[in-house]
Tab-separated table of C-alpha atoms in Angstrom:
chain	number	residue	atom	x	y	z
D	94	UNK	CA	-65.422	24.385	14.325
D	95	UNK	CA	-62.298	22.818	12.768
D	96	UNK	CA	-61.149	19.426	11.780
D	97	UNK	CA	-57.910	18.029	12.873
D	98	UNK	CA	-57.766	15.478	9.983
D	99	UNK	CA	-59.490	16.892	6.999
D	100	UNK	CA	-57.879	14.592	4.752
D	101	UNK	CA	-60.448	11.924	5.448
D	102	UNK	CA	-63.017	13.773	3.752
D	103	UNK	CA	-61.804	12.344	0.464
D	104	UNK	CA	-63.676	9.245	1.585
D	105	UNK	CA	-66.787	10.924	0.867
D	106	UNK	CA	-66.098	10.320	-2.881
D	107	UNK	CA	-67.002	6.560	-2.071
D	108	UNK	CA	-70.657	7.979	-1.606
D	109	UNK	CA	-71.600	8.666	-5.127
D	110	UNK	CA	-69.910	5.259	-6.306
D	111	UNK	CA	-72.263	3.300	-3.713
D	112	UNK	CA	-75.147	5.190	-5.072
D	113	UNK	CA	-74.320	4.235	-8.686
D	114	UNK	CA	-73.708	0.590	-7.739
D	115	UNK	CA	-76.839	0.503	-5.782
D	116	UNK	CA	-78.927	1.665	-8.925
D	117	UNK	CA	-77.251	-0.493	-11.178
D	118	UNK	CA	-77.824	-3.693	-8.917
D	119	UNK	CA	-81.341	-2.717	-8.559
D	120	UNK	CA	-82.014	-2.477	-12.413
D	121	UNK	CA	-80.267	-5.852	-12.939
D	122	UNK	CA	-82.084	-7.721	-10.068
D	123	UNK	CA	-84.680	-10.340	-11.505
D	124	UNK	CA	-86.152	-13.802	-10.370
D	125	UNK	CA	-87.189	-16.373	-13.168
D	126	UNK	CA	-90.686	-17.620	-12.733
D	127	UNK	CA	-92.658	-20.060	-15.280
D	128	UNK	CA	-96.017	-18.016	-14.889
D	129	UNK	CA	-96.370	-14.555	-13.278
D	130	UNK	CA	-100.313	-14.621	-13.221
D	131	UNK	CA	-100.160	-15.734	-9.519
D	132	UNK	CA	-97.789	-12.945	-8.561
D	133	UNK	CA	-100.046	-10.243	-10.188
D	134	UNK	CA	-102.792	-11.333	-7.896
D	135	UNK	CA	-100.444	-10.577	-4.587
D	136	UNK	CA	-101.306	-7.101	-3.617
D	137	UNK	CA	-97.929	-4.941	-2.974
D	138	UNK	CA	-96.488	-4.794	0.637
D	139	UNK	CA	-96.972	-1.452	2.390
D	140	UNK	CA	-93.354	-1.521	3.291
D	141	UNK	CA	-92.446	-1.552	-0.313
D	142	UNK	CA	-92.140	2.218	-0.447
D	143	UNK	CA	-89.482	1.952	2.411
D	144	UNK	CA	-87.414	-0.428	0.290
D	145	UNK	CA	-84.457	2.077	0.093
D	146	UNK	CA	-84.157	2.991	3.719
D	147	UNK	CA	-81.548	0.375	4.694
D	148	UNK	CA	-79.286	1.673	1.924
D	149	UNK	CA	-79.995	5.184	3.082
D	150	UNK	CA	-78.975	4.412	6.676
D	151	UNK	CA	-75.879	2.774	5.287
D	152	UNK	CA	-74.870	6.030	3.567
D	153	UNK	CA	-75.689	8.156	6.634
D	154	UNK	CA	-73.772	5.926	8.876
D	155	UNK	CA	-70.827	5.999	6.348
D	156	UNK	CA	-70.904	9.947	6.407
D	157	UNK	CA	-71.156	10.238	9.911
D	158	UNK	CA	-68.084	7.778	10.795
D	159	UNK	CA	-65.958	9.676	8.084
D	160	UNK	CA	-66.912	13.093	9.854
D	161	UNK	CA	-65.903	11.531	13.048
D	162	UNK	CA	-62.529	10.222	11.835
D	163	UNK	CA	-61.846	13.836	10.572
D	164	UNK	CA	-61.840	14.736	14.152
D	165	UNK	CA	-64.169	17.754	14.387
D	166	UNK	CA	-63.184	20.293	17.133
D	167	UNK	CA	-64.852	23.194	18.713
D	168	UNK	CA	-62.308	26.149	19.001
D	169	UNK	CA	-62.367	28.649	21.844
D	170	UNK	CA	-59.955	31.682	21.935
D	171	UNK	CA	-58.970	32.832	25.535
D	172	UNK	CA	-56.584	35.617	26.482
D	173	UNK	CA	-54.522	36.543	29.175
D	174	UNK	CA	-53.937	40.220	30.080
D	175	UNK	CA	-50.588	41.334	31.182
D	176	UNK	CA	-50.502	44.876	32.212
D	177	UNK	CA	-47.847	47.298	33.591
D	178	UNK	CA	-49.832	49.706	35.713
D	179	UNK	CA	-49.465	53.219	36.754
D	180	UNK	CA	-49.798	54.541	40.345
D	181	UNK	CA	-51.286	57.964	40.362
D	182	UNK	CA	-51.856	60.334	43.339
D	183	UNK	CA	-54.320	63.090	42.564
D	184	UNK	CA	-53.302	66.167	44.885
D	185	UNK	CA	-56.127	68.995	45.031
D	186	UNK	CA	-55.964	72.531	46.599
D	187	UNK	CA	-59.098	72.994	48.717
D	188	UNK	CA	-57.879	76.322	50.031
D	189	UNK	CA	-60.337	79.199	50.189
D	190	UNK	CA	-59.139	80.661	46.877
D	191	UNK	CA	-60.409	77.714	45.111
D	192	UNK	CA	-63.854	79.400	45.507
D	193	UNK	CA	-63.115	81.649	42.805
D	194	UNK	CA	-65.780	81.951	40.259
D	195	UNK	CA	-63.713	82.477	37.029
D	196	UNK	CA	-64.636	78.780	35.921
D	197	UNK	CA	-68.053	79.751	34.752
D	198	UNK	CA	-70.675	78.544	35.447
D	199	UNK	CA	-68.970	76.634	38.533
D	200	UNK	CA	-66.230	77.754	40.841
D	201	UNK	CA	-62.679	76.272	40.723
D	202	UNK	CA	-63.193	73.483	43.086
D	203	UNK	CA	-66.503	72.229	41.561
D	204	UNK	CA	-64.963	72.348	38.083
D	205	UNK	CA	-61.838	70.561	39.237
D	206	UNK	CA	-63.894	67.932	41.003
D	207	UNK	CA	-65.874	67.357	37.685
D	208	UNK	CA	-62.781	67.100	35.594
D	209	UNK	CA	-61.139	64.608	38.085
D	210	UNK	CA	-64.137	62.372	38.012
D	211	UNK	CA	-64.008	61.954	34.317
D	212	UNK	CA	-60.426	61.492	34.312
D	213	UNK	CA	-60.755	58.504	36.796
D	214	UNK	CA	-63.539	57.062	34.794
D	215	UNK	CA	-61.224	56.985	31.858
D	216	UNK	CA	-58.604	54.832	33.622
D	217	UNK	CA	-58.071	51.281	33.567
D	218	UNK	CA	-55.900	48.889	35.457
D	219	UNK	CA	-54.217	51.821	37.385
D	220	UNK	CA	-54.024	52.466	41.125
D	221	UNK	CA	-55.302	55.845	41.982
D	222	UNK	CA	-55.304	57.891	45.373
D	223	UNK	CA	-56.506	61.304	46.360
D	224	UNK	CA	-54.565	63.688	48.610
D	225	UNK	CA	-56.126	66.988	49.452
D	226	UNK	CA	-54.529	70.207	51.096
D	227	UNK	CA	-54.898	73.643	52.453
D	228	UNK	CA	-52.677	74.684	55.416
D	229	UNK	CA	-51.978	71.085	55.899
D	230	UNK	CA	-52.449	67.904	53.936
D	231	UNK	CA	-54.041	64.669	54.354
D	232	UNK	CA	-54.867	61.433	52.382
D	233	UNK	CA	-58.467	61.378	51.568
D	234	UNK	CA	-58.101	58.043	49.567
D	235	UNK	CA	-55.102	55.818	49.279
D	236	UNK	CA	-54.161	53.990	46.244
D	237	UNK	CA	-56.705	51.758	45.030
D	238	UNK	CA	-58.307	49.883	42.121
D	239	UNK	CA	-61.778	50.529	43.482
D	240	UNK	CA	-62.739	53.630	41.429
D	241	UNK	CA	-66.177	53.778	42.959
D	242	UNK	CA	-64.931	54.314	46.456
D	243	UNK	CA	-62.316	56.990	45.265
D	244	UNK	CA	-65.155	58.897	43.412
D	245	UNK	CA	-67.281	58.539	46.590
D	246	UNK	CA	-64.599	60.178	48.752
D	247	UNK	CA	-63.988	62.717	46.068
D	248	UNK	CA	-67.691	63.836	46.238
D	249	UNK	CA	-67.110	64.565	49.981
D	250	UNK	CA	-64.193	66.946	49.219
D	251	UNK	CA	-65.131	70.442	50.164
D	252	UNK	CA	-63.538	73.809	51.050
D	253	UNK	CA	-63.220	74.240	54.790
D	254	UNK	CA	-62.188	70.753	55.551
D	255	UNK	CA	-58.850	72.074	56.522
D	256	UNK	CA	-57.818	75.415	57.976
D	257	UNK	CA	-57.086	77.829	55.029
D	258	UNK	CA	-53.745	78.147	53.584
D	259	UNK	CA	-51.713	76.536	50.919
D	260	UNK	CA	-49.149	73.817	51.903
D	261	UNK	CA	-47.881	72.785	48.323
D	262	UNK	CA	-44.725	71.317	49.790
D	263	UNK	CA	-46.297	69.324	52.573
D	264	UNK	CA	-49.003	67.877	50.154
D	265	UNK	CA	-46.106	66.771	47.773
D	266	UNK	CA	-44.277	65.034	50.639
D	267	UNK	CA	-47.534	63.252	51.553
D	268	UNK	CA	-48.037	62.075	47.776
D	269	UNK	CA	-44.549	60.721	47.706
D	270	UNK	CA	-44.963	58.886	50.956
D	271	UNK	CA	-47.811	57.159	49.490
D	272	UNK	CA	-45.929	56.122	46.348
D	273	UNK	CA	-42.647	55.210	47.996
D	274	UNK	CA	-43.603	51.426	48.435
D	275	UNK	CA	-45.010	51.202	44.971
D	276	UNK	CA	-43.812	48.471	42.656
D	277	UNK	CA	-45.507	50.369	39.627
D	278	UNK	CA	-43.703	50.892	36.223
D	279	UNK	CA	-44.810	54.617	36.596
D	280	UNK	CA	-45.263	56.635	39.875
D	281	UNK	CA	-47.007	59.773	39.114
D	282	UNK	CA	-48.443	62.952	40.991
D	283	UNK	CA	-50.882	65.358	39.393
D	284	UNK	CA	-50.782	68.639	41.514
D	285	UNK	CA	-53.513	70.997	41.070
D	286	UNK	CA	-53.356	74.339	42.923
D	287	UNK	CA	-54.238	78.083	42.312
D	288	UNK	CA	-52.032	79.740	44.993
D	289	UNK	CA	-48.527	80.144	46.458
D	290	UNK	CA	-46.930	78.098	49.055
D	291	UNK	CA	-47.483	79.882	52.324
D	292	UNK	CA	-47.778	77.093	54.986
D	293	UNK	CA	-45.906	73.781	56.076
D	294	UNK	CA	-42.405	72.881	57.230
D	295	UNK	CA	-41.150	71.626	53.873
D	296	UNK	CA	-40.841	73.993	50.854
D	297	UNK	CA	-42.013	72.773	47.494
D	298	UNK	CA	-38.549	72.734	45.867
D	299	UNK	CA	-37.375	70.377	48.666
D	300	UNK	CA	-40.239	68.257	48.151
D	301	UNK	CA	-39.602	67.965	44.569
D	302	UNK	CA	-36.131	66.871	45.051
D	303	UNK	CA	-37.435	64.093	47.522
D	304	UNK	CA	-39.833	62.967	44.790
D	305	UNK	CA	-37.049	62.982	42.083
D	306	UNK	CA	-34.928	60.716	44.511
D	307	UNK	CA	-38.066	58.355	44.804
D	308	UNK	CA	-38.435	58.268	40.884
D	309	UNK	CA	-41.857	60.157	41.215
D	310	UNK	CA	-42.814	62.322	38.242
D	311	UNK	CA	-44.987	65.326	39.011
D	312	UNK	CA	-47.326	67.027	36.659
D	313	UNK	CA	-48.345	70.448	37.889
D	314	UNK	CA	-51.465	72.461	37.157
D	315	UNK	CA	-51.802	76.214	37.944
D	316	UNK	CA	-55.652	76.950	37.972
D	317	UNK	CA	-57.038	80.299	37.209
D	318	UNK	CA	-57.260	83.143	34.674
D	319	UNK	CA	-54.435	85.364	34.020
D	320	UNK	CA	-54.491	88.323	36.360
D	321	UNK	CA	-56.177	86.277	39.202
D	322	UNK	CA	-59.811	86.660	40.295
D	323	UNK	CA	-61.491	87.839	43.319
D	324	UNK	CA	-62.161	85.344	46.305
D	325	UNK	CA	-65.790	85.024	47.579
D	326	UNK	CA	-66.106	84.481	51.415
D	327	UNK	CA	-69.378	83.991	53.513
D	328	UNK	CA	-70.042	86.963	55.919
D	329	UNK	CA	-72.159	86.395	58.831
D	330	UNK	CA	-74.131	89.409	58.241
D	331	UNK	CA	-73.720	90.658	54.639
D	332	UNK	CA	-73.736	87.047	53.135
D	333	UNK	CA	-71.363	86.407	50.089
D	334	UNK	CA	-68.709	89.212	49.886
D	335	UNK	CA	-65.190	89.168	48.305
D	336	UNK	CA	-61.829	89.122	50.189
D	337	UNK	CA	-59.966	92.292	50.267
D	338	UNK	CA	-56.488	93.321	51.110
D	339	UNK	CA	-55.596	95.507	54.140
D	340	UNK	CA	-55.834	98.617	51.974
D	341	UNK	CA	-59.476	97.783	50.824
D	342	UNK	CA	-58.738	96.648	47.240
D	343	UNK	CA	-59.946	93.304	46.262
D	344	UNK	CA	-57.763	90.357	47.048
D	345	UNK	CA	-56.906	88.567	43.840
D	346	UNK	CA	-55.881	84.894	43.579
D	347	UNK	CA	-52.137	84.423	42.330
D	348	UNK	CA	-50.559	81.279	40.782
D	349	UNK	CA	-46.910	80.795	41.489
D	350	UNK	CA	-46.088	79.596	37.830
D	351	UNK	CA	-42.262	79.613	38.626
D	352	UNK	CA	-42.340	77.188	41.436
D	353	UNK	CA	-44.784	74.800	39.704
D	354	UNK	CA	-42.653	74.765	36.603
D	355	UNK	CA	-39.389	74.182	38.571
D	356	UNK	CA	-41.220	71.146	40.377
D	357	UNK	CA	-42.151	69.881	37.118
D	358	UNK	CA	-38.704	70.268	35.532
D	359	UNK	CA	-36.742	68.729	38.499
D	360	UNK	CA	-39.169	65.482	38.342
D	361	UNK	CA	-39.259	65.184	34.587
D	362	UNK	CA	-42.837	66.091	34.628
D	363	UNK	CA	-44.626	69.081	32.855
D	364	UNK	CA	-46.441	72.290	33.903
D	365	UNK	CA	-49.838	73.251	32.624
D	366	UNK	CA	-51.997	76.363	33.071
D	367	UNK	CA	-55.685	75.926	33.088
D	368	UNK	CA	-57.715	79.245	32.694
D	369	UNK	CA	-61.234	77.539	32.327
D	370	UNK	CA	-62.877	74.153	32.731
D	371	UNK	CA	-62.590	73.180	29.177
D	372	UNK	CA	-58.624	73.650	29.391
D	373	UNK	CA	-58.546	71.807	32.560
D	374	UNK	CA	-60.250	68.852	31.080
D	375	UNK	CA	-58.026	68.939	28.173
D	376	UNK	CA	-54.731	68.911	30.496
D	377	UNK	CA	-56.179	65.946	32.242
D	378	UNK	CA	-56.871	64.134	28.989
D	379	UNK	CA	-53.310	65.099	27.793
D	380	UNK	CA	-51.750	63.720	30.912
D	381	UNK	CA	-53.944	60.499	30.476
D	382	UNK	CA	-52.549	59.865	27.185
D	383	UNK	CA	-48.867	60.550	28.176
D	384	UNK	CA	-49.288	58.008	31.078
D	385	UNK	CA	-51.189	55.255	29.561
D	386	UNK	CA	-51.038	51.603	30.884
D	387	UNK	CA	-49.099	49.151	28.887
D	388	UNK	CA	-51.279	46.196	28.176
D	389	UNK	CA	-50.267	42.984	26.347
D	390	UNK	CA	-52.567	40.316	25.488
D	391	UNK	CA	-51.617	36.814	25.210
D	392	UNK	CA	-54.021	34.729	23.314
D	393	UNK	CA	-54.300	31.075	22.973
D	394	UNK	CA	-56.696	28.549	21.510
D	395	UNK	CA	-58.486	25.823	23.276
D	396	UNK	CA	-59.908	22.823	21.327
D	397	UNK	CA	-62.737	20.364	22.429
D	398	UNK	CA	-63.017	16.960	20.707
D	399	UNK	CA	-66.614	16.583	19.431
D	400	UNK	CA	-66.083	13.358	17.224
D	401	UNK	CA	-68.392	11.433	19.580
D	402	UNK	CA	-71.354	13.616	18.542
D	403	UNK	CA	-70.877	11.911	15.000
D	404	UNK	CA	-69.330	8.678	15.883
D	405	UNK	CA	-72.262	7.380	18.210
D	406	UNK	CA	-75.209	8.269	15.796
D	407	UNK	CA	-73.176	6.557	13.285
D	408	UNK	CA	-73.012	3.420	15.163
D	409	UNK	CA	-76.548	3.521	16.070
D	410	UNK	CA	-77.570	3.825	12.444
D	411	UNK	CA	-75.176	0.836	11.649
D	412	UNK	CA	-77.121	-1.147	14.073
D	413	UNK	CA	-80.520	0.018	12.740
D	414	UNK	CA	-79.368	-1.085	9.296
D	415	UNK	CA	-78.170	-4.540	10.380
D	416	UNK	CA	-81.440	-5.259	12.396
D	417	UNK	CA	-83.756	-3.982	9.404
D	418	UNK	CA	-81.738	-5.747	6.758
D	419	UNK	CA	-82.084	-9.016	8.718
D	420	UNK	CA	-85.583	-8.537	9.684
D	421	UNK	CA	-88.294	-6.428	7.844
D	422	UNK	CA	-86.199	-5.861	4.831
D	423	UNK	CA	-84.414	-9.259	4.415
D	424	UNK	CA	-83.320	-9.936	0.869
D	425	UNK	CA	-84.122	-13.357	-0.624
D	426	UNK	CA	-80.786	-14.915	-1.650
């Protein structure tokens, strides 16, 4: 609470002066009688102990009226949040190689989904979308502020949804197409893959140049430990086995770092290499810090006048004083 006219509180100095004057008058008050013997036989009135209440009412009335003219106000701070949002498309490779088990205790796709969940939960005021790809690419979730729906659709992402392959170029074109009508200050694609482009009608470099023309920045993440990892596959008879080359050797995953670096450079993005889940989590955290939403808060104060809460009781006390002073506690002239 604040007071718009606090200078009126100087009037409160009148209160002690009134009290001193009241005490002085009470001491000096007397009535002359020739004989007091008769008065001594009159019992004192029960209301005598309330003889000061009229004066007290007057003081309270004066105090309340002074407070009311000082204009007490209740203050409330309100804010208006102005944001410059970021539109982000998360492009996730769901080819068969993402089943590689070098991200212990999970495989690559499960680790990637877990890290992306945490990334989504850490965003505010940004629109996020999800594109998945293997031999083809499709939008799993368009740009949205409904993070709950996005996370639900992310949970439904599994290897095998699309025919196996790695169409990085087509995935990027799909992402750019989702961002082309965006009015956001920043338009971002975070591409996560563990392979080499081997499908699609558009190559990754051409896609990157299209993104550059649309002012879309691409962060690329190469997933997998150095030297690659074996790829588990389900065999109808032997169960889980590992994919092999035609010569019988183990087929190991391979990340095309050169292409991913080129894509990032063309679009003014950055390339990252994730060799385990902890590193992958750190990468998404770093990207999140680089692409923070700008938030401006405009604050203003709202005031509510509450002088009535003091003025009306003061008036009531004034009326009570007038009534009591002219009835029950009426003074003899």
